[in-house]
Amino acid sequence: MAGNITFTMIKPDAVANGHMGNILNDFIQGGFKVRAMKYTWLTEAQAGAFYAVHKERPFYGELVGFMSSGPIVAAVLEKDNAVEDFRKLIGATNPAEAAEGTIRRKYAKSIDANAVHGSDSDANAEIEASFFFSALERF
Ligand code: ATP
Ligand code: MG
């Protein structure tokens, strides 16, 4: 059975460019319920730990630098088939390849500054949600 939660971040570029409100609205209009949310600023060490799975990739240093360059919004979202439906809502990693109407197509400028994160599996959604939120912070 498909899981019903996913984890997201509104990345530093989207927050800095004033898209936080529109993106949250897109999540909610897309049928997702907010189960947890916080506004925070990751240290390099925290961003590095979150993206540790990409440690060997050539863009890892750039990714960690970017994700710790300004405040973000982290959230746990709920919907049937959350992981897959959310990745449809945000669009392809590279905004130039993202479908019309998707969040990355509307608000992202480049493959590194791509506005939002979305979990890629049910297992990672739970790991990522637990990275940011305690049980007391999830409703
Ligand atoms: P995210 O995990 O942020 O939701 P994604 O699952 O679509 O994005 P991943 O392959 O997990 O893509 O890559 C993680 C992030 O690393 C991307 O969102 C992007 O910001 C950055 N990234 C991926 N590929 C590249 C690349 N070729 N050059 C620069 N940055 C990249
Ligand atoms: Mg990913």
mmCIF file of C-alpha atoms and ligand atoms in Angstrom:
data_model
loop_
_atom_site.group_PDB
_atom_site.id
_atom_site.type_symbol
_atom_site.label_atom_id
_atom_site.label_comp_id
_atom_site.label_asym_id
_atom_site.label_seq_id
_atom_site.Cartn_x
_atom_site.Cartn_y
_atom_site.Cartn_z
ATOM 1 C CA MET A 1 0.000 0.000 0.000
ATOM 2 C CA ALA A 2 1.313 3.452 -0.860
ATOM 3 C CA GLY A 3 2.255 5.541 2.168
ATOM 4 C CA ASN A 4 0.348 8.655 3.078
ATOM 5 C CA ILE A 5 3.101 11.058 4.128
ATOM 6 C CA THR A 6 5.904 12.850 2.380
ATOM 7 C CA PHE A 7 8.515 15.317 3.590
ATOM 8 C CA THR A 8 9.230 18.639 1.882
ATOM 9 C CA MET A 9 11.416 21.702 2.189
ATOM 10 C CA ILE A 10 10.794 25.069 0.589
ATOM 11 C CA LYS A 11 14.419 25.773 -0.320
ATOM 12 C CA PRO A 12 16.420 29.000 0.339
ATOM 13 C CA ASP A 13 15.904 30.362 -3.210
ATOM 14 C CA ALA A 14 12.108 30.143 -3.009
ATOM 15 C CA VAL A 15 12.001 31.675 0.483
ATOM 16 C CA ALA A 16 14.382 34.506 -0.530
ATOM 17 C CA ASN A 17 12.391 35.204 -3.695
ATOM 18 C CA GLY A 18 9.107 35.564 -1.792
ATOM 19 C CA HIS A 19 7.412 32.371 -3.015
ATOM 20 C CA MET A 20 6.851 30.746 0.390
ATOM 21 C CA GLY A 21 3.171 31.693 0.621
ATOM 22 C CA ASN A 22 2.323 30.705 -2.955
ATOM 23 C CA ILE A 23 4.114 27.374 -2.597
ATOM 24 C CA LEU A 24 2.347 26.511 0.676
ATOM 25 C CA ASN A 25 -0.920 27.389 -1.049
ATOM 26 C CA ASP A 26 -0.036 25.038 -3.935
ATOM 27 C CA PHE A 27 0.622 22.207 -1.429
ATOM 28 C CA ILE A 28 -2.780 22.716 0.206
ATOM 29 C CA GLN A 29 -4.682 23.243 -3.061
ATOM 30 C CA GLY A 30 -2.941 20.099 -4.325
ATOM 31 C CA GLY A 31 -4.770 18.120 -1.644
ATOM 32 C CA PHE A 32 -1.983 17.841 0.949
ATOM 33 C CA LYS A 33 -2.612 18.351 4.674
ATOM 34 C CA VAL A 34 0.133 19.864 6.829
ATOM 35 C CA ARG A 35 1.091 17.399 9.602
ATOM 36 C CA ALA A 36 4.173 19.309 10.828
ATOM 37 C CA MET A 37 5.922 22.513 9.804
ATOM 38 C CA LYS A 38 8.878 24.697 10.855
ATOM 39 C CA TYR A 39 10.825 27.705 9.593
ATOM 40 C CA THR A 40 14.534 27.138 10.175
ATOM 41 C CA TRP A 41 18.050 27.704 8.835
ATOM 42 C CA LEU A 42 20.254 24.637 8.393
ATOM 43 C CA THR A 43 23.937 24.723 9.303
ATOM 44 C CA GLU A 44 26.333 23.233 6.746
ATOM 45 C CA ALA A 45 26.702 20.191 9.002
ATOM 46 C CA GLN A 46 22.924 19.690 9.152
ATOM 47 C CA ALA A 47 22.482 20.114 5.385
ATOM 48 C CA GLY A 48 25.402 17.722 4.825
ATOM 49 C CA ALA A 49 23.806 15.106 7.082
ATOM 50 C CA PHE A 50 20.397 15.469 5.444
ATOM 51 C CA TYR A 51 21.852 14.962 1.944
ATOM 52 C CA ALA A 52 24.495 12.387 3.007
ATOM 53 C CA VAL A 53 23.026 9.951 0.458
ATOM 54 C CA HIS A 54 24.449 12.263 -2.269
ATOM 55 C CA LYS A 55 27.938 12.495 -0.684
ATOM 56 C CA GLU A 56 29.693 10.925 -3.672
ATOM 57 C CA ARG A 57 27.911 13.029 -6.302
ATOM 58 C CA PRO A 58 29.898 15.879 -7.929
ATOM 59 C CA PHE A 59 27.307 18.483 -6.893
ATOM 60 C CA TYR A 60 27.291 17.534 -3.170
ATOM 61 C CA GLY A 61 29.416 20.493 -1.973
ATOM 62 C CA GLU A 62 27.341 22.943 -3.998
ATOM 63 C CA LEU A 63 24.107 21.371 -2.729
ATOM 64 C CA VAL A 64 25.165 21.592 0.927
ATOM 65 C CA GLY A 65 26.355 25.192 0.493
ATOM 66 C CA PHE A 66 23.111 26.181 -1.163
ATOM 67 C CA MET A 67 20.822 24.429 1.351
ATOM 68 C CA SER A 68 22.573 26.213 4.242
ATOM 69 C CA SER A 69 22.606 29.632 2.509
ATOM 70 C CA GLY A 70 19.342 30.897 3.998
ATOM 71 C CA PRO A 71 16.174 29.941 5.852
ATOM 72 C CA ILE A 72 13.893 27.165 4.664
ATOM 73 C CA VAL A 73 10.445 25.802 5.521
ATOM 74 C CA ALA A 74 10.378 22.089 6.427
ATOM 75 C CA ALA A 75 7.072 20.223 6.496
ATOM 76 C CA VAL A 76 5.447 16.808 6.704
ATOM 77 C CA LEU A 77 2.484 16.512 4.328
ATOM 78 C CA GLU A 78 -0.278 13.905 4.202
ATOM 79 C CA LYS A 79 -2.310 12.622 1.265
ATOM 80 C CA ASP A 80 -3.093 9.214 -0.247
ATOM 81 C CA ASN A 81 -0.111 8.187 -2.389
ATOM 82 C CA ALA A 82 1.766 11.207 -0.983
ATOM 83 C CA VAL A 83 5.304 10.572 -2.286
ATOM 84 C CA GLU A 84 4.339 9.989 -5.906
ATOM 85 C CA ASP A 85 1.606 12.649 -6.053
ATOM 86 C CA PHE A 86 3.876 15.237 -4.448
ATOM 87 C CA ARG A 87 6.671 14.613 -6.952
ATOM 88 C CA LYS A 88 4.086 15.153 -9.717
ATOM 89 C CA LEU A 89 3.038 18.434 -8.095
ATOM 90 C CA ILE A 90 6.630 19.730 -7.863
ATOM 91 C CA GLY A 91 7.844 18.502 -11.274
ATOM 92 C CA ALA A 92 11.250 17.366 -12.562
ATOM 93 C CA THR A 93 14.489 18.139 -10.659
ATOM 94 C CA ASN A 94 15.599 20.432 -13.479
ATOM 95 C CA PRO A 95 12.953 23.207 -13.755
ATOM 96 C CA ALA A 96 13.692 23.500 -17.494
ATOM 97 C CA GLU A 97 12.305 19.954 -17.817
ATOM 98 C CA ALA A 98 9.445 20.353 -15.311
ATOM 99 C CA ALA A 99 5.894 20.167 -16.704
ATOM 100 C CA GLU A 100 3.796 23.313 -17.125
ATOM 101 C CA GLY A 101 1.968 24.231 -13.911
ATOM 102 C CA THR A 102 4.347 22.363 -11.571
ATOM 103 C CA ILE A 103 5.906 24.190 -8.626
ATOM 104 C CA ARG A 104 9.464 23.935 -9.963
ATOM 105 C CA ARG A 105 8.341 25.171 -13.383
ATOM 106 C CA LYS A 106 6.622 28.183 -11.774
ATOM 107 C CA TYR A 107 9.129 29.133 -9.056
ATOM 108 C CA ALA A 108 12.543 27.536 -9.716
ATOM 109 C CA LYS A 109 15.379 29.018 -11.740
ATOM 110 C CA SER A 110 17.993 26.233 -12.003
ATOM 111 C CA ILE A 111 18.721 22.586 -11.188
ATOM 112 C CA ASP A 112 20.502 23.523 -7.956
ATOM 113 C CA ALA A 113 18.144 26.326 -6.859
ATOM 114 C CA ASN A 114 15.020 24.300 -7.577
ATOM 115 C CA ALA A 115 12.566 25.738 -5.018
ATOM 116 C CA VAL A 116 11.418 22.582 -3.235
ATOM 117 C CA HIS A 117 12.462 19.161 -1.988
ATOM 118 C CA GLY A 118 10.218 16.108 -2.091
ATOM 119 C CA SER A 119 10.941 12.652 -0.621
ATOM 120 C CA ASP A 120 11.636 9.895 -3.162
ATOM 121 C CA SER A 121 10.171 6.910 -1.232
ATOM 122 C CA ASP A 122 7.926 6.105 1.728
ATOM 123 C CA ALA A 123 10.935 4.937 3.741
ATOM 124 C CA ASN A 124 12.874 8.148 3.057
ATOM 125 C CA ALA A 125 9.791 10.268 3.841
ATOM 126 C CA GLU A 126 9.777 8.805 7.366
ATOM 127 C CA ILE A 127 13.571 9.144 7.785
ATOM 128 C CA GLU A 128 13.491 12.767 6.589
ATOM 129 C CA ALA A 129 10.437 13.654 8.715
ATOM 130 C CA SER A 130 12.209 12.241 11.782
ATOM 131 C CA PHE A 131 15.360 14.237 10.939
ATOM 132 C CA PHE A 132 13.390 17.487 11.424
ATOM 133 C CA PHE A 133 10.491 16.669 13.754
ATOM 134 C CA SER A 134 9.986 14.874 17.057
ATOM 135 C CA ALA A 135 6.772 12.917 17.686
ATOM 136 C CA LEU A 136 5.528 15.883 19.755
ATOM 137 C CA GLU A 137 5.787 18.178 16.715
ATOM 138 C CA ARG A 138 3.691 16.039 14.328
ATOM 139 C CA PHE A 139 -0.104 16.280 14.367
HETATM 140 P P1 ATP B 1 15.170 16.742 -3.972
HETATM 141 O O1 ATP B 1 15.820 15.530 -3.336
HETATM 142 O O2 ATP B 1 15.782 18.051 -3.547
HETATM 143 O O3 ATP B 1 13.685 16.711 -3.881
HETATM 144 P P2 ATP B 1 15.304 15.418 -6.491
HETATM 145 O O4 ATP B 1 14.916 14.188 -5.732
HETATM 146 O O5 ATP B 1 14.439 15.833 -7.630
HETATM 147 O O6 ATP B 1 15.448 16.660 -5.532
HETATM 148 P P3 ATP B 1 18.018 14.443 -6.364
HETATM 149 O O7 ATP B 1 18.593 13.571 -7.414
HETATM 150 O O8 ATP B 1 17.606 13.832 -5.061
HETATM 151 O O9 ATP B 1 16.790 15.256 -7.012
HETATM 152 O O10 ATP B 1 19.055 15.599 -6.080
HETATM 153 C C1 ATP B 1 18.990 16.365 -4.881
HETATM 154 C C2 ATP B 1 19.205 17.820 -5.206
HETATM 155 O O11 ATP B 1 20.544 17.971 -5.660
HETATM 156 C C3 ATP B 1 18.335 18.386 -6.311
HETATM 157 O O12 ATP B 1 17.109 18.874 -5.864
HETATM 158 C C4 ATP B 1 19.183 19.507 -6.841
HETATM 159 O O13 ATP B 1 18.988 20.681 -6.063
HETATM 160 C C5 ATP B 1 20.589 19.001 -6.653
HETATM 161 N N1 ATP B 1 21.066 18.442 -7.916
HETATM 162 C C6 ATP B 1 20.707 17.279 -8.489
HETATM 163 N N2 ATP B 1 21.352 17.087 -9.646
HETATM 164 C C7 ATP B 1 22.167 18.161 -9.788
HETATM 165 C C8 ATP B 1 23.102 18.561 -10.773
HETATM 166 N N3 ATP B 1 23.344 17.804 -11.840
HETATM 167 N N4 ATP B 1 23.748 19.741 -10.586
HETATM 168 C C9 ATP B 1 23.511 20.507 -9.505
HETATM 169 N N5 ATP B 1 22.638 20.182 -8.521
HETATM 170 C C10 ATP B 1 21.966 19.032 -8.673
HETATM 171 MG MG MG B 2 15.878 13.537 -3.985
#
